[in-house]
mmCIF file of C-alpha atoms and ligand atoms in Angstrom:
data_model
loop_
_atom_site.group_PDB
_atom_site.id
_atom_site.type_symbol
_atom_site.label_atom_id
_atom_site.label_comp_id
_atom_site.label_asym_id
_atom_site.label_seq_id
_atom_site.Cartn_x
_atom_site.Cartn_y
_atom_site.Cartn_z
ATOM 1 C CA UNK A 29 131.584 112.552 50.025
ATOM 2 C CA UNK A 30 133.283 116.135 49.037
ATOM 3 C CA UNK A 31 136.756 116.618 50.011
ATOM 4 C CA UNK A 32 138.527 119.847 50.935
ATOM 5 C CA UNK A 33 140.909 121.360 48.456
ATOM 6 C CA UNK A 34 144.080 120.306 50.688
ATOM 7 C CA UNK A 35 142.621 116.947 51.121
ATOM 8 C CA UNK A 36 142.021 116.643 47.165
ATOM 9 C CA UNK A 37 145.475 117.647 46.497
ATOM 10 C CA UNK A 38 147.169 115.184 49.091
ATOM 11 C CA UNK A 39 144.862 112.672 47.202
ATOM 12 C CA UNK A 40 146.153 113.822 43.656
ATOM 13 C CA UNK A 41 149.697 113.478 45.047
ATOM 14 C CA UNK A 42 149.184 110.003 45.814
ATOM 15 C CA UNK A 43 148.734 109.708 41.981
ATOM 16 C CA UNK A 44 151.858 111.777 41.081
ATOM 17 C CA UNK A 45 149.747 114.688 40.016
ATOM 18 C CA UNK A 46 152.235 117.708 40.761
ATOM 19 C CA UNK A 47 150.650 119.943 43.370
ATOM 20 C CA UNK A 48 152.458 122.846 45.508
ATOM 21 C CA UNK A 49 154.101 121.763 48.867
ATOM 22 C CA UNK A 50 151.973 123.045 51.642
ATOM 23 C CA UNK A 51 150.265 122.126 54.923
ATOM 24 C CA UNK A 52 147.048 122.572 56.444
ATOM 25 C CA UNK A 53 146.701 124.754 59.695
ATOM 26 C CA UNK A 54 143.643 125.430 62.372
ATOM 27 C CA UNK A 55 145.387 128.222 63.998
ATOM 28 C CA UNK A 56 147.275 131.458 63.092
ATOM 29 C CA UNK A 57 150.366 130.250 64.983
ATOM 30 C CA UNK A 58 150.633 126.818 63.074
ATOM 31 C CA UNK A 59 149.942 128.936 59.574
ATOM 32 C CA UNK A 60 152.955 131.153 60.421
ATOM 33 C CA UNK A 61 154.950 128.149 61.163
ATOM 34 C CA UNK A 62 154.227 126.583 58.031
ATOM 35 C CA UNK A 63 155.040 129.809 56.371
ATOM 36 C CA UNK A 64 158.347 130.013 57.477
ATOM 37 C CA UNK A 65 158.784 126.499 56.862
ATOM 38 C CA UNK A 66 158.008 126.453 53.043
ATOM 39 C CA UNK A 67 159.471 129.996 52.471
ATOM 40 C CA UNK A 68 157.869 133.295 50.816
ATOM 41 C CA UNK A 69 155.921 134.002 48.918
ATOM 42 C CA UNK A 70 153.198 131.608 50.213
ATOM 43 C CA UNK A 71 149.350 131.449 49.367
ATOM 44 C CA UNK A 72 147.002 131.589 52.235
ATOM 45 C CA UNK A 73 143.763 129.493 51.351
ATOM 46 C CA UNK A 74 140.505 129.169 53.151
ATOM 47 C CA UNK A 75 139.127 125.617 53.175
ATOM 48 C CA UNK A 76 135.569 125.597 52.703
ATOM 49 C CA UNK A 77 133.750 123.256 50.086
ATOM 50 C CA UNK A 78 132.380 126.256 47.976
ATOM 51 C CA UNK A 79 134.170 127.833 44.907
ATOM 52 C CA UNK A 80 134.923 131.346 44.564
ATOM 53 C CA UNK A 81 137.022 131.470 47.421
ATOM 54 C CA UNK A 82 139.403 134.091 45.663
ATOM 55 C CA UNK A 83 136.805 136.494 44.904
ATOM 56 C CA UNK A 84 135.557 136.386 48.346
ATOM 57 C CA UNK A 85 138.923 137.224 50.008
ATOM 58 C CA UNK A 86 139.520 133.721 51.127
ATOM 59 C CA UNK A 87 142.760 133.199 49.161
ATOM 60 C CA UNK A 88 145.684 135.769 49.720
ATOM 61 C CA UNK A 89 149.442 135.912 48.864
ATOM 62 C CA UNK A 90 152.099 136.575 51.690
ATOM 63 C CA UNK A 91 155.617 137.840 50.981
ATOM 64 C CA UNK A 92 156.468 138.101 54.576
ATOM 65 C CA UNK A 93 155.706 136.776 58.015
ATOM 66 C CA UNK A 94 153.711 139.674 58.908
ATOM 67 C CA UNK A 95 151.473 139.399 55.796
ATOM 68 C CA UNK A 96 151.040 135.628 56.594
ATOM 69 C CA UNK A 97 150.112 136.456 59.987
ATOM 70 C CA UNK A 98 147.482 139.107 58.737
ATOM 71 C CA UNK A 99 146.065 137.019 56.046
ATOM 72 C CA UNK A 100 145.774 133.825 58.569
ATOM 73 C CA UNK A 101 144.258 136.066 61.163
ATOM 74 C CA UNK A 102 141.604 137.579 58.708
ATOM 75 C CA UNK A 103 141.016 134.402 56.677
ATOM 76 C CA UNK A 104 140.269 131.928 59.725
ATOM 77 C CA UNK A 105 136.934 132.200 61.276
ATOM 78 C CA UNK A 106 135.629 134.073 57.925
ATOM 79 C CA UNK A 107 132.256 133.294 56.541
ATOM 80 C CA UNK A 108 132.294 132.360 52.855
ATOM 81 C CA UNK A 109 128.861 131.772 51.529
ATOM 82 C CA UNK A 110 127.592 130.478 54.574
ATOM 83 C CA UNK A 111 130.671 128.283 55.347
ATOM 84 C CA UNK A 112 132.892 129.057 58.225
ATOM 85 C CA UNK A 113 136.471 128.831 57.563
ATOM 86 C CA UNK A 114 137.994 126.476 60.277
ATOM 87 C CA UNK A 115 141.094 125.467 58.488
ATOM 88 C CA UNK A 116 143.484 127.150 55.944
ATOM 89 C CA UNK A 117 146.155 125.691 53.639
ATOM 90 C CA UNK A 118 149.414 127.320 53.242
ATOM 91 C CA UNK A 119 151.308 126.407 50.038
ATOM 92 C CA UNK A 120 154.170 127.601 48.169
ATOM 93 C CA UNK A 121 153.154 130.378 45.873
ATOM 94 C CA UNK A 122 153.369 129.764 41.979
ATOM 95 C CA UNK A 123 153.981 132.063 39.081
ATOM 96 C CA UNK A 124 151.420 131.574 36.596
ATOM 97 C CA UNK A 125 151.282 132.027 32.603
ATOM 98 C CA UNK A 126 148.161 130.290 31.893
ATOM 99 C CA UNK A 127 145.026 128.751 33.666
ATOM 100 C CA UNK A 128 143.239 125.894 32.244
ATOM 101 C CA UNK A 129 140.354 123.708 33.452
ATOM 102 C CA UNK A 130 140.191 119.850 33.564
ATOM 103 C CA UNK A 131 137.842 117.314 35.185
ATOM 104 C CA UNK A 132 136.591 113.792 34.957
ATOM 105 C CA UNK A 133 132.912 113.090 35.862
ATOM 106 C CA UNK A 134 130.551 109.960 34.988
ATOM 107 C CA UNK A 135 128.124 110.694 32.319
ATOM 108 C CA UNK A 136 125.363 108.437 33.310
ATOM 109 C CA UNK A 137 123.349 108.707 30.269
ATOM 110 C CA UNK A 138 126.209 107.821 28.180
ATOM 111 C CA UNK A 139 127.302 105.251 30.573
ATOM 112 C CA UNK A 140 130.705 106.505 30.030
ATOM 113 C CA UNK A 141 133.320 108.714 31.796
ATOM 114 C CA UNK A 142 133.713 112.456 30.598
ATOM 115 C CA UNK A 143 136.648 114.500 30.418
ATOM 116 C CA UNK A 144 136.166 118.315 30.319
ATOM 117 C CA UNK A 145 138.933 120.348 29.332
ATOM 118 C CA UNK A 146 139.413 123.998 28.510
ATOM 119 C CA UNK A 147 142.222 126.417 27.899
ATOM 120 C CA UNK A 148 139.953 129.054 29.710
ATOM 121 C CA UNK A 149 140.344 127.970 33.252
ATOM 122 C CA UNK A 150 140.498 129.911 36.576
ATOM 123 C CA UNK A 151 136.835 130.916 36.191
ATOM 124 C CA UNK A 152 133.883 129.080 36.860
ATOM 125 C CA UNK A 153 133.244 126.554 34.329
ATOM 126 C CA UNK A 154 129.598 127.233 34.312
ATOM 127 C CA UNK A 155 130.442 130.881 33.024
ATOM 128 C CA UNK A 156 132.779 129.405 30.350
ATOM 129 C CA UNK A 157 129.743 127.219 29.205
ATOM 130 C CA UNK A 158 127.753 130.127 28.906
ATOM 131 C CA UNK A 159 129.912 132.695 27.217
ATOM 132 C CA UNK A 160 131.834 130.296 24.864
ATOM 133 C CA UNK A 161 130.577 126.549 25.049
ATOM 134 C CA UNK A 162 132.885 125.756 22.102
ATOM 135 C CA UNK A 163 135.986 126.546 24.496
ATOM 136 C CA UNK A 164 135.093 123.353 26.415
ATOM 137 C CA UNK A 165 136.198 119.924 24.973
ATOM 138 C CA UNK A 166 134.187 117.312 25.945
ATOM 139 C CA UNK A 167 135.474 113.849 25.517
ATOM 140 C CA UNK A 168 133.687 110.692 26.397
ATOM 141 C CA UNK A 169 135.905 107.532 27.730
ATOM 142 C CA UNK A 170 135.016 104.225 27.598
ATOM 143 C CA UNK A 171 135.977 102.735 31.061
ATOM 144 C CA UNK A 172 136.676 99.590 29.349
ATOM 145 C CA UNK A 173 139.365 101.197 27.163
ATOM 146 C CA UNK A 174 140.557 103.841 29.490
ATOM 147 C CA UNK A 175 142.481 107.227 28.502
ATOM 148 C CA UNK A 176 145.973 106.964 27.021
ATOM 149 C CA UNK A 177 148.307 109.562 26.428
ATOM 150 C CA UNK A 178 148.064 109.876 22.765
ATOM 151 C CA UNK A 179 144.151 110.632 23.173
ATOM 152 C CA UNK A 180 144.782 112.882 25.962
ATOM 153 C CA UNK A 181 147.395 114.730 24.139
ATOM 154 C CA UNK A 182 144.893 115.147 21.174
ATOM 155 C CA UNK A 183 141.947 116.504 23.758
ATOM 156 C CA UNK A 184 144.324 119.024 24.794
ATOM 157 C CA UNK A 185 145.191 120.022 21.106
ATOM 158 C CA UNK A 186 141.302 120.400 20.465
ATOM 159 C CA UNK A 187 141.127 122.611 23.280
ATOM 160 C CA UNK A 188 143.581 125.016 22.028
ATOM 161 C CA UNK A 189 146.029 124.481 24.895
ATOM 162 C CA UNK A 190 149.478 125.914 23.663
ATOM 163 C CA UNK A 191 152.059 123.732 21.983
ATOM 164 C CA UNK A 192 154.519 124.036 25.048
ATOM 165 C CA UNK A 193 151.831 123.117 27.368
ATOM 166 C CA UNK A 194 150.637 119.941 25.688
ATOM 167 C CA UNK A 195 152.967 117.073 27.108
ATOM 168 C CA UNK A 196 152.438 118.451 30.828
ATOM 169 C CA UNK A 197 148.653 118.621 30.393
ATOM 170 C CA UNK A 198 148.377 115.186 28.847
ATOM 171 C CA UNK A 199 150.392 113.539 31.375
ATOM 172 C CA UNK A 200 148.358 115.341 34.190
ATOM 173 C CA UNK A 201 145.172 113.971 32.544
ATOM 174 C CA UNK A 202 146.283 110.295 32.382
ATOM 175 C CA UNK A 203 147.071 110.682 36.013
ATOM 176 C CA UNK A 204 144.033 112.504 36.906
ATOM 177 C CA UNK A 205 141.992 109.717 35.246
ATOM 178 C CA UNK A 206 143.664 107.203 37.048
ATOM 179 C CA UNK A 207 142.900 109.042 40.379
ATOM 180 C CA UNK A 208 139.389 109.328 39.138
ATOM 181 C CA UNK A 209 138.770 105.624 38.394
ATOM 182 C CA UNK A 210 141.333 103.743 40.787
ATOM 183 C CA UNK A 211 140.680 106.468 43.425
ATOM 184 C CA UNK A 212 136.868 105.993 43.111
ATOM 185 C CA UNK A 213 135.734 109.310 42.601
ATOM 186 C CA UNK A 214 132.412 110.911 41.576
ATOM 187 C CA UNK A 215 134.459 114.029 40.291
ATOM 188 C CA UNK A 216 138.152 115.154 39.919
ATOM 189 C CA UNK A 217 138.532 118.645 38.926
ATOM 190 C CA UNK A 218 141.366 120.947 38.545
ATOM 191 C CA UNK A 219 140.608 124.576 38.234
ATOM 192 C CA UNK A 220 143.058 126.304 37.667
ATOM 193 C CA UNK A 221 145.253 123.731 36.025
ATOM 194 C CA UNK A 222 148.162 126.059 35.366
ATOM 195 C CA UNK A 223 151.049 126.512 33.126
ATOM 196 C CA UNK A 224 154.077 127.842 34.782
ATOM 197 C CA UNK A 225 156.875 130.425 33.195
ATOM 198 C CA UNK A 226 159.292 127.325 33.394
ATOM 199 C CA UNK A 227 156.970 124.990 31.042
ATOM 200 C CA UNK A 228 155.699 122.939 33.848
ATOM 201 C CA UNK A 229 151.972 122.219 34.307
ATOM 202 C CA UNK A 230 150.698 121.884 37.811
ATOM 203 C CA UNK A 231 147.185 121.589 39.641
ATOM 204 C CA UNK A 232 146.778 124.919 41.564
ATOM 205 C CA UNK A 233 143.085 123.887 42.932
ATOM 206 C CA UNK A 234 141.693 120.351 43.772
ATOM 207 C CA UNK A 235 137.826 119.665 44.008
ATOM 208 C CA UNK A 236 137.329 115.931 44.514
ATOM 209 C CA UNK A 237 134.282 114.056 45.151
ATOM 210 C CA UNK A 238 134.739 110.550 46.633
ATOM 211 C CA UNK A 239 132.113 107.852 45.952
ATOM 212 C CA UNK A 240 130.933 106.780 49.232
ATOM 213 C CA UNK A 241 129.775 103.483 47.922
ATOM 214 C CA UNK A 242 133.234 102.455 47.617
ATOM 215 C CA UNK A 243 134.428 103.387 51.063
ATOM 216 C CA UNK A 244 134.950 99.672 51.931
ATOM 217 C CA UNK A 245 137.910 99.140 49.963
ATOM 218 C CA UNK A 246 139.492 102.594 50.836
ATOM 219 C CA UNK A 247 140.616 102.205 54.594
ATOM 220 C CA UNK A 248 142.766 105.569 53.960
ATOM 221 C CA UNK A 249 139.471 107.326 53.500
ATOM 222 C CA UNK A 250 138.705 107.143 57.065
ATOM 223 C CA UNK A 251 140.558 110.218 57.947
ATOM 224 C CA UNK A 252 138.095 112.388 55.535
ATOM 225 C CA UNK A 253 135.069 110.963 57.299
ATOM 226 C CA UNK A 254 136.561 112.843 60.429
ATOM 227 C CA UNK A 255 136.295 116.429 58.655
ATOM 228 C CA UNK A 256 133.195 115.681 56.609
ATOM 229 C CA UNK A 257 130.744 118.509 56.435
ATOM 230 C CA UNK A 258 127.188 117.081 57.283
ATOM 231 C CA UNK A 259 124.190 118.930 58.124
ATOM 232 C CA UNK A 260 122.644 117.826 61.333
ATOM 233 C CA UNK A 261 120.149 115.525 59.730
ATOM 234 C CA UNK A 262 122.945 113.959 57.492
ATOM 235 C CA UNK A 263 125.077 113.496 60.957
ATOM 236 C CA UNK A 264 122.318 111.842 62.450
ATOM 237 C CA UNK A 265 121.411 109.527 59.498
ATOM 238 C CA UNK A 266 125.150 108.448 59.212
ATOM 239 C CA UNK A 267 125.410 107.436 62.597
ATOM 240 C CA UNK A 268 122.299 105.239 62.181
ATOM 241 C CA UNK A 269 123.839 103.804 59.027
ATOM 242 C CA UNK A 270 120.930 105.044 56.823
ATOM 243 C CA UNK A 271 121.107 106.012 53.156
ATOM 244 C CA UNK A 272 119.821 109.711 53.638
ATOM 245 C CA UNK A 273 120.215 112.833 51.492
ATOM 246 C CA UNK A 274 118.790 116.100 52.977
ATOM 247 C CA UNK A 275 116.669 118.173 50.395
ATOM 248 C CA UNK A 276 114.616 121.378 51.116
ATOM 249 C CA UNK A 277 110.997 120.330 50.689
ATOM 250 C CA UNK A 278 108.411 119.226 53.366
ATOM 251 C CA UNK A 279 107.270 115.813 52.891
ATOM 252 C CA UNK A 280 109.639 113.410 54.791
ATOM 253 C CA UNK A 281 110.265 110.006 52.858
ATOM 254 C CA UNK A 282 111.084 106.691 53.784
ATOM 255 C CA UNK A 283 110.993 104.024 51.147
ATOM 256 C CA UNK A 284 112.853 100.629 50.877
ATOM 257 C CA UNK A 285 114.877 100.559 47.842
ATOM 258 C CA UNK A 286 116.770 103.558 46.150
ATOM 259 C CA UNK A 287 114.849 103.197 42.997
ATOM 260 C CA UNK A 288 111.409 103.268 45.018
ATOM 261 C CA UNK A 289 112.710 106.217 47.015
ATOM 262 C CA UNK A 290 113.631 107.972 44.002
ATOM 263 C CA UNK A 291 109.908 107.425 42.473
ATOM 264 C CA UNK A 292 108.546 108.342 45.516
ATOM 265 C CA UNK A 293 110.380 111.760 45.299
ATOM 266 C CA UNK A 294 108.937 112.043 41.847
ATOM 267 C CA UNK A 295 105.372 111.210 42.413
ATOM 268 C CA UNK A 296 105.560 113.813 45.318
ATOM 269 C CA UNK A 297 106.546 116.341 42.894
ATOM 270 C CA UNK A 298 104.103 115.504 40.382
ATOM 271 C CA UNK A 299 101.200 116.042 42.782
ATOM 272 C CA UNK A 300 102.536 119.441 43.774
ATOM 273 C CA UNK A 301 104.738 118.644 46.847
ATOM 274 C CA UNK A 302 108.163 119.105 47.604
ATOM 275 C CA UNK A 303 110.495 116.075 49.357
ATOM 276 C CA UNK A 304 112.520 116.741 52.510
ATOM 277 C CA UNK A 305 114.828 114.141 51.908
ATOM 278 C CA UNK A 306 115.701 110.954 49.960
ATOM 279 C CA UNK A 307 116.078 108.040 52.659
ATOM 280 C CA UNK A 308 116.366 104.353 51.637
ATOM 281 C CA UNK A 309 115.765 101.752 54.429
ATOM 282 C CA UNK A 310 117.217 99.018 52.025
ATOM 283 C CA UNK A 311 115.991 95.608 51.790
ATOM 284 C CA UNK A 312 115.412 93.448 54.512
ATOM 285 C CA UNK A 313 114.907 96.380 56.804
ATOM 286 C CA UNK A 314 113.919 95.382 60.223
ATOM 287 C CA UNK A 315 111.821 97.510 63.117
ATOM 288 C CA UNK A 316 115.093 99.018 64.393
ATOM 289 C CA UNK A 317 115.916 100.435 60.866
ATOM 290 C CA UNK A 318 112.350 101.868 60.534
ATOM 291 C CA UNK A 319 112.232 103.370 64.039
ATOM 292 C CA UNK A 320 115.944 105.020 63.348
ATOM 293 C CA UNK A 321 114.479 106.416 59.889
ATOM 294 C CA UNK A 322 111.524 108.133 61.689
ATOM 295 C CA UNK A 323 113.994 109.375 64.355
ATOM 296 C CA UNK A 324 115.932 110.995 61.773
ATOM 297 C CA UNK A 325 112.931 112.685 59.793
ATOM 298 C CA UNK A 326 111.572 113.816 62.901
ATOM 299 C CA UNK A 327 114.732 115.903 63.654
ATOM 300 C CA UNK A 328 113.962 117.925 60.205
ATOM 301 C CA UNK A 329 112.290 120.985 61.272
ATOM 302 C CA UNK A 330 110.973 121.655 57.859
ATOM 303 C CA UNK A 331 108.636 118.170 57.684
ATOM 304 C CA UNK A 332 105.204 118.719 57.775
ATOM 305 C CA UNK A 333 104.129 114.984 56.743
ATOM 306 C CA UNK A 334 106.049 111.799 56.703
ATOM 307 C CA UNK A 335 105.425 109.414 53.641
ATOM 308 C CA UNK A 336 106.286 105.832 54.236
ATOM 309 C CA UNK A 337 106.462 103.813 50.970
ATOM 310 C CA UNK A 338 107.040 100.382 51.207
ATOM 311 C CA UNK A 339 106.767 97.448 48.504
ATOM 312 C CA UNK A 340 107.889 94.444 50.510
ATOM 313 C CA UNK A 341 110.262 92.065 48.784
ATOM 314 C CA UNK A 342 112.762 91.002 51.472
ATOM 315 C CA UNK A 343 111.558 93.769 53.549
ATOM 316 C CA UNK A 344 108.519 92.265 55.525
ATOM 317 C CA UNK A 345 105.335 94.248 56.184
ATOM 318 C CA UNK A 346 105.246 93.090 60.035
ATOM 319 C CA UNK A 347 108.753 94.476 60.557
ATOM 320 C CA UNK A 348 107.833 97.629 59.031
ATOM 321 C CA UNK A 349 104.566 98.125 61.111
ATOM 322 C CA UNK A 350 106.586 97.016 64.321
ATOM 323 C CA UNK A 351 109.195 99.713 63.610
ATOM 324 C CA UNK A 352 106.659 102.405 63.120
ATOM 325 C CA UNK A 353 104.646 101.281 66.378
ATOM 326 C CA UNK A 354 107.967 101.257 68.292
ATOM 327 C CA UNK A 355 109.039 104.463 67.094
ATOM 328 C CA UNK A 356 105.667 106.004 68.053
ATOM 329 C CA UNK A 357 106.530 105.030 71.421
ATOM 330 C CA UNK A 358 109.916 106.378 71.707
ATOM 331 C CA UNK A 359 109.620 109.679 69.753
ATOM 332 C CA UNK A 360 107.122 112.329 69.818
ATOM 333 C CA UNK A 361 106.371 112.637 66.085
ATOM 334 C CA UNK A 362 106.283 116.317 64.652
ATOM 335 C CA UNK A 363 104.201 115.352 61.726
ATOM 336 C CA UNK A 364 101.486 112.804 60.651
ATOM 337 C CA UNK A 365 102.560 109.685 58.815
ATOM 338 C CA UNK A 366 100.767 108.471 55.574
ATOM 339 C CA UNK A 367 101.945 104.900 54.587
ATOM 340 C CA UNK A 368 101.544 102.835 51.565
ATOM 341 C CA UNK A 369 102.364 99.426 52.476
ATOM 342 C CA UNK A 370 102.227 96.579 49.861
ATOM 343 C CA UNK A 371 104.048 93.201 49.151
ATOM 344 C CA UNK A 372 105.208 90.647 51.314
ATOM 345 C CA UNK A 373 103.102 90.326 54.512
ATOM 346 C CA UNK A 374 101.536 93.510 53.987
ATOM 347 C CA UNK A 375 98.329 92.445 55.452
ATOM 348 C CA UNK A 376 99.937 91.503 58.456
ATOM 349 C CA UNK A 377 101.610 94.691 58.755
ATOM 350 C CA UNK A 378 98.503 96.601 58.242
ATOM 351 C CA UNK A 379 96.780 94.359 60.980
ATOM 352 C CA UNK A 380 99.442 95.392 63.435
ATOM 353 C CA UNK A 381 99.071 99.146 62.713
ATOM 354 C CA UNK A 382 95.256 99.120 63.110
ATOM 355 C CA UNK A 383 95.682 96.823 66.240
ATOM 356 C CA UNK A 384 98.000 99.380 67.888
ATOM 357 C CA UNK A 385 95.315 101.977 68.199
ATOM 358 C CA UNK A 386 97.052 104.687 66.505
ATOM 359 C CA UNK A 387 95.036 107.726 65.971
ATOM 360 C CA UNK A 388 94.025 108.971 62.243
ATOM 361 C CA UNK A 389 95.586 112.073 62.869
ATOM 362 C CA UNK A 390 99.023 110.421 63.488
ATOM 363 C CA UNK A 391 98.873 107.641 60.928
ATOM 364 C CA UNK A 392 96.548 106.877 57.729
ATOM 365 C CA UNK A 393 97.184 104.131 55.397
ATOM 366 C CA UNK A 394 96.636 104.500 51.873
ATOM 367 C CA UNK A 395 96.431 101.342 49.115
ATOM 368 C CA UNK A 396 98.274 103.056 46.441
ATOM 369 C CA UNK A 397 101.674 105.026 45.958
ATOM 370 C CA UNK A 398 99.610 107.949 44.389
ATOM 371 C CA UNK A 399 96.752 107.950 46.787
ATOM 372 C CA UNK A 400 99.597 108.182 49.599
ATOM 373 C CA UNK A 401 101.504 111.162 47.833
ATOM 374 C CA UNK A 402 98.143 113.001 47.460
ATOM 375 C CA UNK A 403 97.525 112.599 51.168
ATOM 376 C CA UNK A 404 101.063 113.147 52.267
ATOM 377 C CA UNK A 405 101.044 116.544 49.955
ATOM 378 C CA UNK A 406 97.829 117.672 51.051
ATOM 379 C CA UNK A 407 98.931 117.615 54.658
ATOM 380 C CA UNK A 408 102.217 119.398 54.065
ATOM 381 C CA UNK A 409 100.879 122.011 51.921
ATOM 382 C CA UNK A 410 97.943 122.660 54.741
ATOM 383 C CA UNK A 411 95.218 121.909 52.423
ATOM 384 C CA UNK A 412 93.654 118.816 54.188
HETATM 385 P P1 LIG B 504 138.723 129.199 44.151
HETATM 386 O O1 LIG B 504 138.458 130.660 43.583
HETATM 387 O O2 LIG B 504 137.882 128.802 45.256
HETATM 388 O O3 LIG B 504 138.478 128.152 42.947
HETATM 389 O O4 LIG B 504 140.139 128.958 44.643
HETATM 390 P P2 LIG B 504 141.406 128.590 43.564
HETATM 391 O O5 LIG B 504 142.435 127.826 44.163
HETATM 392 O O6 LIG B 504 141.241 128.184 42.178
HETATM 393 O O7 LIG B 504 142.215 130.182 43.297
HETATM 394 C C1 LIG B 504 141.637 131.259 42.845
HETATM 395 C C2 LIG B 504 142.556 131.963 42.018
HETATM 396 O O8 LIG B 504 143.533 132.648 43.073
HETATM 397 C C3 LIG B 504 143.411 131.178 41.034
HETATM 398 O O9 LIG B 504 142.790 131.198 39.820
HETATM 399 C C4 LIG B 504 144.886 132.226 40.777
HETATM 400 O O10 LIG B 504 144.359 133.200 39.914
HETATM 401 C C5 LIG B 504 144.825 132.515 42.162
HETATM 402 N N1 LIG B 504 145.766 132.004 42.728
HETATM 403 C C6 LIG B 504 145.781 131.122 43.932
HETATM 404 N N2 LIG B 504 146.993 130.397 44.007
HETATM 405 C C7 LIG B 504 147.982 131.172 43.562
HETATM 406 C C8 LIG B 504 149.386 131.139 43.476
HETATM 407 O O11 LIG B 504 150.199 130.210 43.996
HETATM 408 N N3 LIG B 504 149.860 132.131 42.889
HETATM 409 C C9 LIG B 504 149.252 133.157 41.925
HETATM 410 N N4 LIG B 504 149.995 133.922 41.448
HETATM 411 N N5 LIG B 504 147.865 133.031 42.060
HETATM 412 C C10 LIG B 504 147.297 132.124 42.805
HETATM 413 MN MN1 LIG B 505 139.476 126.900 41.683
#
């Protein structure tokens, strides 16, 4: 789950990472009231989950109440790269001497956390990586050992962060790492991390992605779910409790187990198709879950065929089949189904499907994953 900048800053503040005082507004009047309360100069910042807001005109300095009102009026309702600005964040403006970059992510291949640190912040890190890759220090952190102040300071030295900013940077890195680990983030990024003329180091921006798998141990995340930006398909899937991620292709995918779902995407790609989504109905899925999954896929306008790939372990073939039959009775499917049903009670499942009298144009059964992928992709690509 991606947070807005203001939520990210509030999250940072829980871990004592210095951020500017500010508040969020949904209306011009609220924005002006916040600016008056904080005192000028303030920065008016569009809250959208996309980078480059500054360049797009979504970040403006205001020295007076009139400027605050003008900027709030202009920025609210603005379209930034397809994102509508519904909220603005007003914060005390900072004086900036230098801009750095810091982030923590998980490096899955290395099975370690990864710190990226650069003295060249304030621009997109991808641009720095392209123009001057050596300007980014990458440090792997063993999650068992964690990150101590000495190591953090050395990383800052290696990143050529100047002497007077070293202690402040190291302090923030240790706090940001705590936020990343204890706060269950997939990403915790500060760009820019600024050095003020006073010598203080400070987070001027916040990009935080929370690991939704950890939601159960963070009751305080409930408020973030309220503002979560999901497309219609994801919204529906979430309301039905499904593990769904919307993609751009034309083959709707339903599989049981995340591993099988991902392999299904791979196979669809290998035979020349593109997946419309990732959808894992999990182990032990019953008829209701299958019906809900089909309902979600059916709402996706780009879906041209639906590939159901089930290898039953705990999930039972007859439950899957019942779910499909039930769903077909409830919803008017926009695209034909190709199913590969194997594993526990697969034969009974296939018998249920056969006896339901579903026309071949609506559902075909294939014995292997590869054959089913070929069939689903052929339909989606219009070459059947
Ligand atoms: P982004 O463009 O969406 O990443 O938004 P940021 O929050 O990173 O802001 C972009 C740029 O606006 C920063 O790199 C700063 O140069 C500038 N900026 C933002 N806040 C302030 C501020 O308080 N004072 C000054 N002087 N510049 C700011
Ligand atoms: Mn930024």
